[in-house]
Amino acid sequence: MNTTPPDTTWDGKPPESFHIAIAEDDLRYLRESLARTRWPDQIPGERWLFGTDIAYLKSLCSYWRDEYDWRVQERRLNEFSHYKAGIAGIKLHYIHEIGEGENPRALLLTHGWPDSFYGYHQLIPRLTHPSRFGGRAEDAFTVVVPSIPGYGFSYEPDQPRFGLNEIADSLKTLMVDVLGYAEFAAHGYDWGAFIATRLGYVYPEHLRGIHITRLAMPRKPSAPAPRTPEESRFYRQVADFLKDEAGYSDIMGTKPQTLAYALTDSPAGLAAWIIEKFRTWSDCGGDVDAHFGRDVLLTNIMMYWITGAIGSTFWPYYGRHHEPWIVPDGATMNVPTAYAEFPKETFSPPRSIAETLYGNIQRWTTMPNAGHFPALEASDALAHDIREFFVQLK
């Protein structure tokens, strides 16, 4: 594997239409692998306290093997307009959906881990055709939703690995050079919020503004002693996360190759690794199935399983441990910024801390519910907040 940062330029060839069509042999192998799962025992004590609950996972994997219908989901996914473009030495996959009305604005939607481009399937129509959801046609966007490099259909074995800086560069190439949007907006959550922040910092001449649901603050803040109760609460929140919830990040960020073997080989192991985050980081009240729906959860997991792209998705975590941060210490990102604060997000920095990095916050919305996956948990509220912010900038 070549770990040299990739050249993020375009190969100059027109994008190619892409149709998702997974071989039946691959689906049969998945079912057989699920049937052969070798289960651990359950640690005594409270369910879910030590990780994914075994009774739940057995039930989910049984459903995955016997009832889940990939072909139904595949047909629905293919209702979107998919393409691939030669960028940074890979075939970068993206959805490109044209908005209604006379002049829809270009909007890049970027996902994070352990989600995928599929996480935006409910949000896309709300942004491209707002008139169908109680909005106005003149507020529509043309949206571009990539599988970020190394994820899903933007992965092939042995391709270069991408950190956040290279991902941002490749998506700028997609938006400006390939698709011709000299000016565009960006929205993101999880890594997508970090990518939007990086784009605004490095390419402010192309960014009309960014809308994010996660603030890209340093993982271990080096700010002075807390000045307010809100800052004290945030630092306690970070300390609690690093103590009890950050193990996944440390493993993926230090020994990504070792973990990749198990999660590439075992669909049950992959599901356990991903589902626990959807339960812990969302506003599901402990019932992850009722909150998202099993088909939604499994279709997202399939984006990792059918492509084999799990080990490559660890690379932004490795970069976070070993590469320069997306915005240098002491610098600010100054394009117009909106932040939607969802109450069950893992971190919620107060505005006083956020403004040490974001120098032009123009909108700050406190949402009533939802967590780390707002495009799935609160798609109407998120779409409304995105539209309101960019209408304000119009």
GROMACS .gro file of C-alpha atoms in nm:
model
  394
    1MET     CA    1   0.000   0.000   0.000
    2ASN     CA    2   0.126   0.345  -0.092
    3THR     CA    3   0.079   0.587   0.197
    4THR     CA    4   0.225   0.886   0.010
    5PRO     CA    5  -0.039   1.164   0.000
    6PRO     CA    6  -0.220   1.135  -0.333
    7ASP     CA    7  -0.215   1.391  -0.611
    8THR     CA    8  -0.567   1.530  -0.589
    9THR     CA    9  -0.602   1.653  -0.947
   10TRP     CA   10  -0.857   1.539  -1.205
   11ASP     CA   11  -0.753   1.305  -1.487
   12GLY     CA   12  -0.944   1.523  -1.737
   13LYS     CA   13  -1.184   1.251  -1.850
   14PRO     CA   14  -1.561   1.309  -1.840
   15PRO     CA   15  -1.740   1.150  -1.543
   16GLU     CA   16  -1.899   0.812  -1.610
   17SER     CA   17  -2.248   0.708  -1.506
   18PHE     CA   18  -2.243   0.446  -1.234
   19HIS     CA   19  -2.504   0.181  -1.158
   20ILE     CA   20  -2.494  -0.022  -0.838
   21ALA     CA   21  -2.516  -0.394  -0.920
   22ILE     CA   22  -2.379  -0.632  -0.660
   23ALA     CA   23  -2.313  -0.986  -0.780
   24GLU     CA   24  -2.546  -1.254  -0.647
   25ASP     CA   25  -2.242  -1.462  -0.547
   26ASP     CA   26  -2.137  -1.183  -0.311
   27LEU     CA   27  -2.478  -1.178  -0.146
   28ARG     CA   28  -2.474  -1.556  -0.112
   29TYR     CA   29  -2.130  -1.541   0.049
   30LEU     CA   30  -2.263  -1.283   0.296
   31ARG     CA   31  -2.553  -1.507   0.399
   32GLU     CA   32  -2.320  -1.803   0.439
   33SER     CA   33  -2.078  -1.599   0.647
   34LEU     CA   34  -2.357  -1.483   0.876
   35ALA     CA   35  -2.472  -1.843   0.920
   36ARG     CA   36  -2.120  -1.948   1.025
   37THR     CA   37  -2.072  -1.674   1.285
   38ARG     CA   38  -1.880  -1.790   1.590
   39TRP     CA   39  -2.031  -1.600   1.882
   40PRO     CA   40  -1.858  -1.487   2.203
   41ASP     CA   41  -2.028  -1.505   2.539
   42GLN     CA   42  -2.197  -1.207   2.699
   43ILE     CA   43  -2.009  -1.023   2.973
   44PRO     CA   44  -2.223  -1.029   3.290
   45GLY     CA   45  -2.383  -0.700   3.382
   46GLU     CA   46  -2.587  -0.432   3.216
   47ARG     CA   47  -2.665  -0.490   2.849
   48TRP     CA   48  -2.470  -0.266   2.608
   49LEU     CA   49  -2.246  -0.137   2.888
   50PHE     CA   50  -1.939  -0.315   2.752
   51GLY     CA   51  -2.026  -0.292   2.383
   52THR     CA   52  -2.283  -0.432   2.144
   53ASP     CA   53  -2.533  -0.660   2.319
   54ILE     CA   54  -2.512  -1.020   2.195
   55ALA     CA   55  -2.887  -1.089   2.201
   56TYR     CA   56  -2.953  -0.782   1.989
   57LEU     CA   57  -2.674  -0.861   1.745
   58LYS     CA   58  -2.788  -1.221   1.700
   59SER     CA   59  -3.135  -1.096   1.617
   60LEU     CA   60  -3.003  -0.834   1.375
   61CYS     CA   61  -2.776  -1.081   1.197
   62SER     CA   62  -3.060  -1.332   1.168
   63TYR     CA   63  -3.274  -1.063   1.006
   64TRP     CA   64  -2.982  -0.966   0.779
   65ARG     CA   65  -2.936  -1.325   0.667
   66ASP     CA   66  -3.301  -1.429   0.623
   67GLU     CA   67  -3.522  -1.121   0.572
   68TYR     CA   68  -3.322  -0.817   0.462
   69ASP     CA   69  -3.360  -0.763   0.086
   70TRP     CA   70  -3.056  -0.593  -0.066
   71ARG     CA   71  -3.214  -0.586  -0.411
   72VAL     CA   72  -3.495  -0.361  -0.286
   73GLN     CA   73  -3.241  -0.120  -0.138
   74GLU     CA   74  -3.024  -0.139  -0.449
   75ARG     CA   75  -3.317  -0.036  -0.670
   76ARG     CA   76  -3.392   0.259  -0.442
   77LEU     CA   77  -3.030   0.369  -0.440
   78ASN     CA   78  -3.021   0.355  -0.820
   79GLU     CA   79  -3.305   0.606  -0.837
   80PHE     CA   80  -3.036   0.868  -0.766
   81SER     CA   81  -2.796   0.982  -1.038
   82HIS     CA   82  -2.462   0.818  -0.965
   83TYR     CA   83  -2.128   0.894  -1.130
   84LYS     CA   84  -1.758   0.825  -1.097
   85ALA     CA   85  -1.475   1.064  -1.185
   86GLY     CA   86  -1.101   1.005  -1.202
   87ILE     CA   87  -0.964   1.218  -0.918
   88ALA     CA   88  -0.651   1.164  -0.709
   89GLY     CA   89  -0.575   0.836  -0.879
   90ILE     CA   90  -0.908   0.676  -0.783
   91LYS     CA   91  -1.256   0.655  -0.928
   92LEU     CA   92  -1.441   0.888  -0.693
   93HIS     CA   93  -1.811   0.803  -0.659
   94TYR     CA   94  -2.075   1.069  -0.613
   95ILE     CA   95  -2.444   1.143  -0.651
   96HIS     CA   96  -2.532   1.455  -0.853
   97GLU     CA   97  -2.897   1.559  -0.824
   98ILE     CA   98  -3.020   1.875  -0.999
   99GLY     CA   99  -3.254   2.095  -0.796
  100GLU     CA  100  -3.585   2.236  -0.905
  101GLY     CA  101  -3.640   2.596  -1.010
  102GLU     CA  102  -3.441   2.835  -1.225
  103ASN     CA  103  -3.121   2.876  -1.027
  104PRO     CA  104  -3.057   2.609  -0.763
  105ARG     CA  105  -2.737   2.664  -0.569
  106ALA     CA  106  -2.464   2.402  -0.562
  107LEU     CA  107  -2.431   2.225  -0.227
  108LEU     CA  108  -2.175   1.961  -0.131
  109LEU     CA  109  -2.295   1.712   0.133
  110THR     CA  110  -2.020   1.511   0.301
  111HIS     CA  111  -2.070   1.222   0.542
  112GLY     CA  112  -1.850   1.074   0.810
  113TRP     CA  113  -1.778   0.747   0.992
  114PRO     CA  114  -1.943   0.501   1.044
  115ASP     CA  115  -2.195   0.640   0.798
  116SER     CA  116  -2.188   0.668   0.419
  117PHE     CA  117  -2.337   0.866   0.132
  118TYR     CA  118  -2.653   0.663   0.200
  119GLY     CA  119  -2.699   0.861   0.523
  120TYR     CA  120  -2.824   1.151   0.309
  121HIS     CA  121  -3.091   0.960   0.119
  122GLN     CA  122  -3.373   1.129   0.312
  123LEU     CA  123  -3.217   1.475   0.302
  124ILE     CA  124  -3.141   1.489  -0.071
  125PRO     CA  125  -3.500   1.529  -0.197
  126ARG     CA  126  -3.578   1.779   0.077
  127LEU     CA  127  -3.301   2.000  -0.058
  128THR     CA  128  -3.341   1.942  -0.431
  129HIS     CA  129  -3.723   1.965  -0.432
  130PRO     CA  130  -3.827   2.162  -0.123
  131SER     CA  131  -4.170   2.234  -0.274
  132ARG     CA  132  -4.258   1.868  -0.213
  133PHE     CA  133  -4.194   1.914   0.160
  134GLY     CA  134  -4.363   2.245   0.231
  135GLY     CA  135  -4.074   2.466   0.115
  136ARG     CA  136  -4.025   2.696  -0.182
  137ALA     CA  137  -3.886   2.594  -0.519
  138GLU     CA  138  -3.665   2.903  -0.528
  139ASP     CA  139  -3.477   2.775  -0.220
  140ALA     CA  140  -3.366   2.452  -0.389
  141PHE     CA  141  -3.013   2.320  -0.417
  142THR     CA  142  -2.836   2.106  -0.668
  143VAL     CA  143  -2.663   1.859  -0.442
  144VAL     CA  144  -2.343   1.659  -0.480
  145VAL     CA  145  -2.302   1.370  -0.237
  146PRO     CA  146  -1.971   1.183  -0.267
  147SER     CA  147  -1.857   0.867  -0.106
  148ILE     CA  148  -1.554   1.033   0.045
  149PRO     CA  149  -1.227   0.877  -0.078
  150GLY     CA  150  -1.163   0.544   0.087
  151TYR     CA  151  -1.532   0.489   0.165
  152GLY     CA  152  -1.795   0.281  -0.012
  153PHE     CA  153  -1.782   0.301  -0.389
  154SER     CA  154  -1.485   0.542  -0.372
  155TYR     CA  155  -1.265   0.250  -0.272
  156GLU     CA  156  -1.074  -0.021  -0.454
  157PRO     CA  157  -0.811  -0.247  -0.295
  158ASP     CA  158  -0.457  -0.108  -0.271
  159GLN     CA  159  -0.550   0.248  -0.361
  160PRO     CA  160  -0.383   0.543  -0.183
  161ARG     CA  161  -0.507   0.635   0.163
  162PHE     CA  162  -0.664   0.975   0.223
  163GLY     CA  163  -0.646   1.198   0.528
  164LEU     CA  164  -0.885   1.486   0.582
  165ASN     CA  165  -0.668   1.737   0.398
  166GLU     CA  166  -0.642   1.519   0.087
  167ILE     CA  167  -1.015   1.441   0.102
  168ALA     CA  168  -1.095   1.812   0.107
  169ASP     CA  169  -0.861   1.876  -0.185
  170SER     CA  170  -1.017   1.597  -0.390
  171LEU     CA  171  -1.370   1.725  -0.324
  172LYS     CA  172  -1.270   2.077  -0.425
  173THR     CA  173  -1.141   1.923  -0.749
  174LEU     CA  174  -1.474   1.746  -0.796
  175MET     CA  175  -1.686   2.056  -0.737
  176VAL     CA  176  -1.475   2.317  -0.921
  177ASP     CA  177  -1.276   2.135  -1.188
  178VAL     CA  178  -1.500   1.842  -1.277
  179LEU     CA  179  -1.849   1.986  -1.222
  180GLY     CA  180  -1.770   2.352  -1.285
  181TYR     CA  181  -1.912   2.504  -0.967
  182ALA     CA  182  -1.674   2.794  -0.912
  183GLU     CA  183  -1.872   2.881  -0.599
  184PHE     CA  184  -2.055   2.630  -0.384
  185ALA     CA  185  -2.181   2.571  -0.032
  186ALA     CA  186  -2.091   2.278   0.192
  187HIS     CA  187  -2.267   2.089   0.467
  188GLY     CA  188  -2.129   1.809   0.679
  189TYR     CA  189  -2.149   1.611   1.000
  190ASP     CA  190  -1.880   1.402   1.170
  191TRP     CA  191  -1.580   1.399   0.930
  192GLY     CA  192  -1.799   1.584   0.681
  193ALA     CA  193  -1.804   1.885   0.914
  194PHE     CA  194  -1.426   1.872   0.941
  195ILE     CA  195  -1.399   1.848   0.562
  196ALA     CA  196  -1.631   2.148   0.516
  197THR     CA  197  -1.419   2.341   0.765
  198ARG     CA  198  -1.100   2.251   0.581
  199LEU     CA  199  -1.254   2.353   0.248
  200GLY     CA  200  -1.349   2.690   0.392
  201TYR     CA  201  -1.001   2.743   0.532
  202VAL     CA  202  -0.803   2.643   0.221
  203TYR     CA  203  -1.045   2.749  -0.055
  204PRO     CA  204  -1.244   3.048   0.075
  205GLU     CA  205  -1.272   3.189  -0.277
  206HIS     CA  206  -1.488   2.891  -0.373
  207LEU     CA  207  -1.696   2.852  -0.056
  208ARG     CA  208  -2.013   3.053  -0.025
  209GLY     CA  209  -2.056   2.925   0.325
  210ILE     CA  210  -2.058   2.611   0.536
  211HIS     CA  211  -2.331   2.453   0.748
  212ILE     CA  212  -2.216   2.195   1.001
  213THR     CA  213  -2.353   1.991   1.291
  214ARG     CA  214  -2.017   1.919   1.450
  215LEU     CA  215  -1.755   2.178   1.539
  216ALA     CA  216  -1.404   2.071   1.438
  217MET     CA  217  -1.238   2.157   1.765
  218PRO     CA  218  -0.909   1.988   1.865
  219ARG     CA  219  -0.967   1.654   2.032
  220LYS     CA  220  -0.764   1.755   2.335
  221PRO     CA  221  -0.832   2.126   2.379
  222SER     CA  222  -0.533   2.333   2.481
  223ALA     CA  223  -0.735   2.640   2.576
  224PRO     CA  224  -0.672   2.819   2.906
  225ALA     CA  225  -0.873   2.743   3.218
  226PRO     CA  226  -1.250   2.752   3.163
  227ARG     CA  227  -1.392   3.103   3.175
  228THR     CA  228  -1.761   3.015   3.201
  229PRO     CA  229  -1.981   2.730   3.331
  230GLU     CA  230  -2.051   2.636   2.968
  231GLU     CA  231  -1.679   2.594   2.898
  232SER     CA  232  -1.637   2.384   3.213
  233ARG     CA  233  -1.924   2.159   3.101
  234PHE     CA  234  -1.764   2.113   2.759
  235TYR     CA  235  -1.425   2.016   2.902
  236ARG     CA  236  -1.595   1.763   3.132
  237GLN     CA  237  -1.781   1.629   2.828
  238VAL     CA  238  -1.454   1.584   2.640
  239ALA     CA  239  -1.286   1.418   2.938
  240ASP     CA  240  -1.575   1.173   2.980
  241PHE     CA  241  -1.565   1.086   2.610
  242LEU     CA  242  -1.192   1.026   2.609
  243LYS     CA  243  -1.225   0.804   2.918
  244ASP     CA  244  -1.519   0.586   2.811
  245GLU     CA  245  -1.590   0.626   2.438
  246ALA     CA  246  -1.267   0.697   2.246
  247GLY     CA  247  -1.120   0.348   2.227
  248TYR     CA  248  -1.246   0.291   1.872
  249SER     CA  249  -1.064   0.605   1.756
  250ASP     CA  250  -0.738   0.511   1.927
  251ILE     CA  251  -0.738   0.166   1.768
  252MET     CA  252  -0.828   0.290   1.419
  253GLY     CA  253  -0.585   0.578   1.453
  254THR     CA  254  -0.283   0.373   1.561
  255LYS     CA  255  -0.310   0.016   1.423
  256PRO     CA  256  -0.565   0.036   1.140
  257GLN     CA  257  -0.431  -0.265   0.950
  258THR     CA  258  -0.473  -0.505   1.242
  259LEU     CA  259  -0.839  -0.421   1.299
  260ALA     CA  260  -0.916  -0.437   0.927
  261TYR     CA  261  -0.865  -0.814   0.913
  262ALA     CA  262  -1.144  -0.895   1.156
  263LEU     CA  263  -1.397  -0.643   1.027
  264THR     CA  264  -1.336  -0.729   0.661
  265ASP     CA  265  -1.379  -1.101   0.730
  266SER     CA  266  -1.674  -1.107   0.971
  267PRO     CA  267  -2.006  -0.941   0.883
  268ALA     CA  268  -2.126  -0.991   1.241
  269GLY     CA  269  -1.811  -0.823   1.371
  270LEU     CA  270  -1.855  -0.537   1.127
  271ALA     CA  271  -2.217  -0.489   1.232
  272ALA     CA  272  -2.121  -0.491   1.599
  273TRP     CA  273  -1.852  -0.229   1.543
  274ILE     CA  274  -2.086   0.005   1.355
  275ILE     CA  275  -2.421  -0.049   1.528
  276GLU     CA  276  -2.283   0.031   1.872
  277LYS     CA  277  -2.196   0.381   1.748
  278PHE     CA  278  -2.541   0.437   1.597
  279ARG     CA  279  -2.695   0.344   1.931
  280THR     CA  280  -2.453   0.538   2.151
  281TRP     CA  281  -2.428   0.855   1.943
  282SER     CA  282  -2.794   0.895   1.843
  283ASP     CA  283  -3.105   1.014   2.021
  284CYS     CA  284  -3.257   0.666   2.006
  285GLY     CA  285  -3.332   0.625   2.376
  286GLY     CA  286  -3.175   0.279   2.364
  287ASP     CA  287  -3.399   0.145   2.083
  288VAL     CA  288  -3.180   0.178   1.777
  289ASP     CA  289  -3.412  -0.033   1.558
  290ALA     CA  290  -3.718   0.180   1.624
  291HIS     CA  291  -3.520   0.501   1.576
  292PHE     CA  292  -3.358   0.422   1.242
  293GLY     CA  293  -3.519   0.102   1.114
  294ARG     CA  294  -3.327  -0.219   1.056
  295ASP     CA  295  -3.322  -0.184   0.680
  296VAL     CA  296  -3.163   0.160   0.710
  297LEU     CA  297  -2.901   0.037   0.955
  298LEU     CA  298  -2.815  -0.265   0.744
  299THR     CA  299  -2.804  -0.074   0.417
  300ASN     CA  300  -2.544   0.155   0.569
  301ILE     CA  301  -2.345  -0.145   0.693
  302MET     CA  302  -2.369  -0.290   0.341
  303MET     CA  303  -2.182   0.014   0.208
  304TYR     CA  304  -1.884  -0.118   0.404
  305TRP     CA  305  -1.939  -0.491   0.353
  306ILE     CA  306  -2.007  -0.514  -0.020
  307THR     CA  307  -1.717  -0.283  -0.108
  308GLY     CA  308  -1.466  -0.421   0.143
  309ALA     CA  309  -1.405  -0.060   0.245
  310ILE     CA  310  -1.362  -0.070   0.619
  311GLY     CA  311  -0.986  -0.060   0.672
  312SER     CA  312  -0.946   0.234   0.433
  313THR     CA  313  -1.209   0.432   0.626
  314PHE     CA  314  -0.981   0.430   0.929
  315TRP     CA  315  -0.725   0.655   0.761
  316PRO     CA  316  -0.870   0.992   0.870
  317TYR     CA  317  -0.833   0.866   1.228
  318TYR     CA  318  -0.472   0.772   1.163
  319GLY     CA  319  -0.421   1.116   1.012
  320ARG     CA  320  -0.572   1.281   1.315
  321HIS     CA  321  -0.306   1.115   1.529
  322HIS     CA  322  -0.012   1.168   1.293
  323GLU     CA  323  -0.074   1.453   1.047
  324PRO     CA  324  -0.117   1.832   1.076
  325TRP     CA  325  -0.463   1.942   1.185
  326ILE     CA  326  -0.708   2.082   0.929
  327VAL     CA  327  -0.665   2.438   1.058
  328PRO     CA  328  -0.326   2.536   1.204
  329ASP     CA  329  -0.306   2.640   1.568
  330GLY     CA  330  -0.401   3.002   1.612
  331ALA     CA  331  -0.567   3.033   1.269
  332THR     CA  332  -0.937   3.077   1.200
  333MET     CA  333  -1.171   2.968   0.923
  334ASN     CA  334  -1.357   3.279   0.814
  335VAL     CA  335  -1.617   3.190   0.553
  336PRO     CA  336  -1.979   3.238   0.668
  337THR     CA  337  -2.065   2.953   0.904
  338ALA     CA  338  -2.383   2.804   1.045
  339TYR     CA  339  -2.387   2.552   1.327
  340ALA     CA  340  -2.685   2.334   1.416
  341GLU     CA  341  -2.642   2.198   1.769
  342PHE     CA  342  -2.819   1.866   1.820
  343PRO     CA  343  -2.855   1.769   2.187
  344LYS     CA  344  -2.725   1.412   2.162
  345GLU     CA  345  -2.413   1.500   1.961
  346THR     CA  346  -2.099   1.367   2.125
  347PHE     CA  347  -1.948   1.713   2.182
  348SER     CA  348  -2.122   2.049   2.216
  349PRO     CA  349  -1.866   2.331   2.252
  350PRO     CA  350  -2.005   2.667   2.363
  351ARG     CA  351  -1.988   2.956   2.122
  352SER     CA  352  -1.701   3.117   2.314
  353ILE     CA  353  -1.481   2.817   2.228
  354ALA     CA  354  -1.620   2.772   1.877
  355GLU     CA  355  -1.525   3.129   1.788
  356THR     CA  356  -1.157   3.055   1.854
  357LEU     CA  357  -1.166   2.850   1.531
  358TYR     CA  358  -1.468   2.980   1.339
  359GLY     CA  359  -1.427   3.350   1.278
  360ASN     CA  360  -1.756   3.420   1.102
  361ILE     CA  361  -2.040   3.233   1.273
  362GLN     CA  362  -2.361   3.382   1.138
  363ARG     CA  363  -2.617   3.127   1.256
  364TRP     CA  364  -2.632   2.909   1.567
  365THR     CA  365  -2.940   2.689   1.601
  366THR     CA  366  -3.019   2.479   1.906
  367MET     CA  367  -3.219   2.180   1.790
  368PRO     CA  368  -3.481   2.009   2.010
  369ASN     CA  369  -3.377   1.649   1.947
  370ALA     CA  370  -3.154   1.411   1.747
  371GLY     CA  371  -2.787   1.328   1.773
  372HIS     CA  372  -2.482   1.252   1.563
  373PHE     CA  373  -2.673   1.140   1.251
  374PRO     CA  374  -2.915   1.431   1.191
  375ALA     CA  375  -2.972   1.360   0.821
  376LEU     CA  376  -3.134   1.033   0.929
  377GLU     CA  377  -3.271   1.141   1.268
  378ALA     CA  378  -3.415   1.485   1.188
  379SER     CA  379  -3.409   1.532   0.810
  380ASP     CA  380  -3.691   1.789   0.800
  381ALA     CA  381  -3.539   2.011   1.069
  382LEU     CA  382  -3.192   1.982   0.917
  383ALA     CA  383  -3.313   2.065   0.566
  384HIS     CA  384  -3.500   2.368   0.699
  385ASP     CA  385  -3.194   2.498   0.883
  386ILE     CA  386  -2.971   2.453   0.579
  387ARG     CA  387  -3.218   2.635   0.355
  388GLU     CA  388  -3.269   2.919   0.602
  389PHE     CA  389  -2.897   2.982   0.635
  390PHE     CA  390  -2.818   2.991   0.266
  391VAL     CA  391  -3.127   3.197   0.184
  392GLN     CA  392  -2.986   3.446   0.434
  393LEU     CA  393  -2.661   3.452   0.237
  394LYS     CA  394  -2.832   3.475  -0.103
   0.00000   0.00000   0.00000
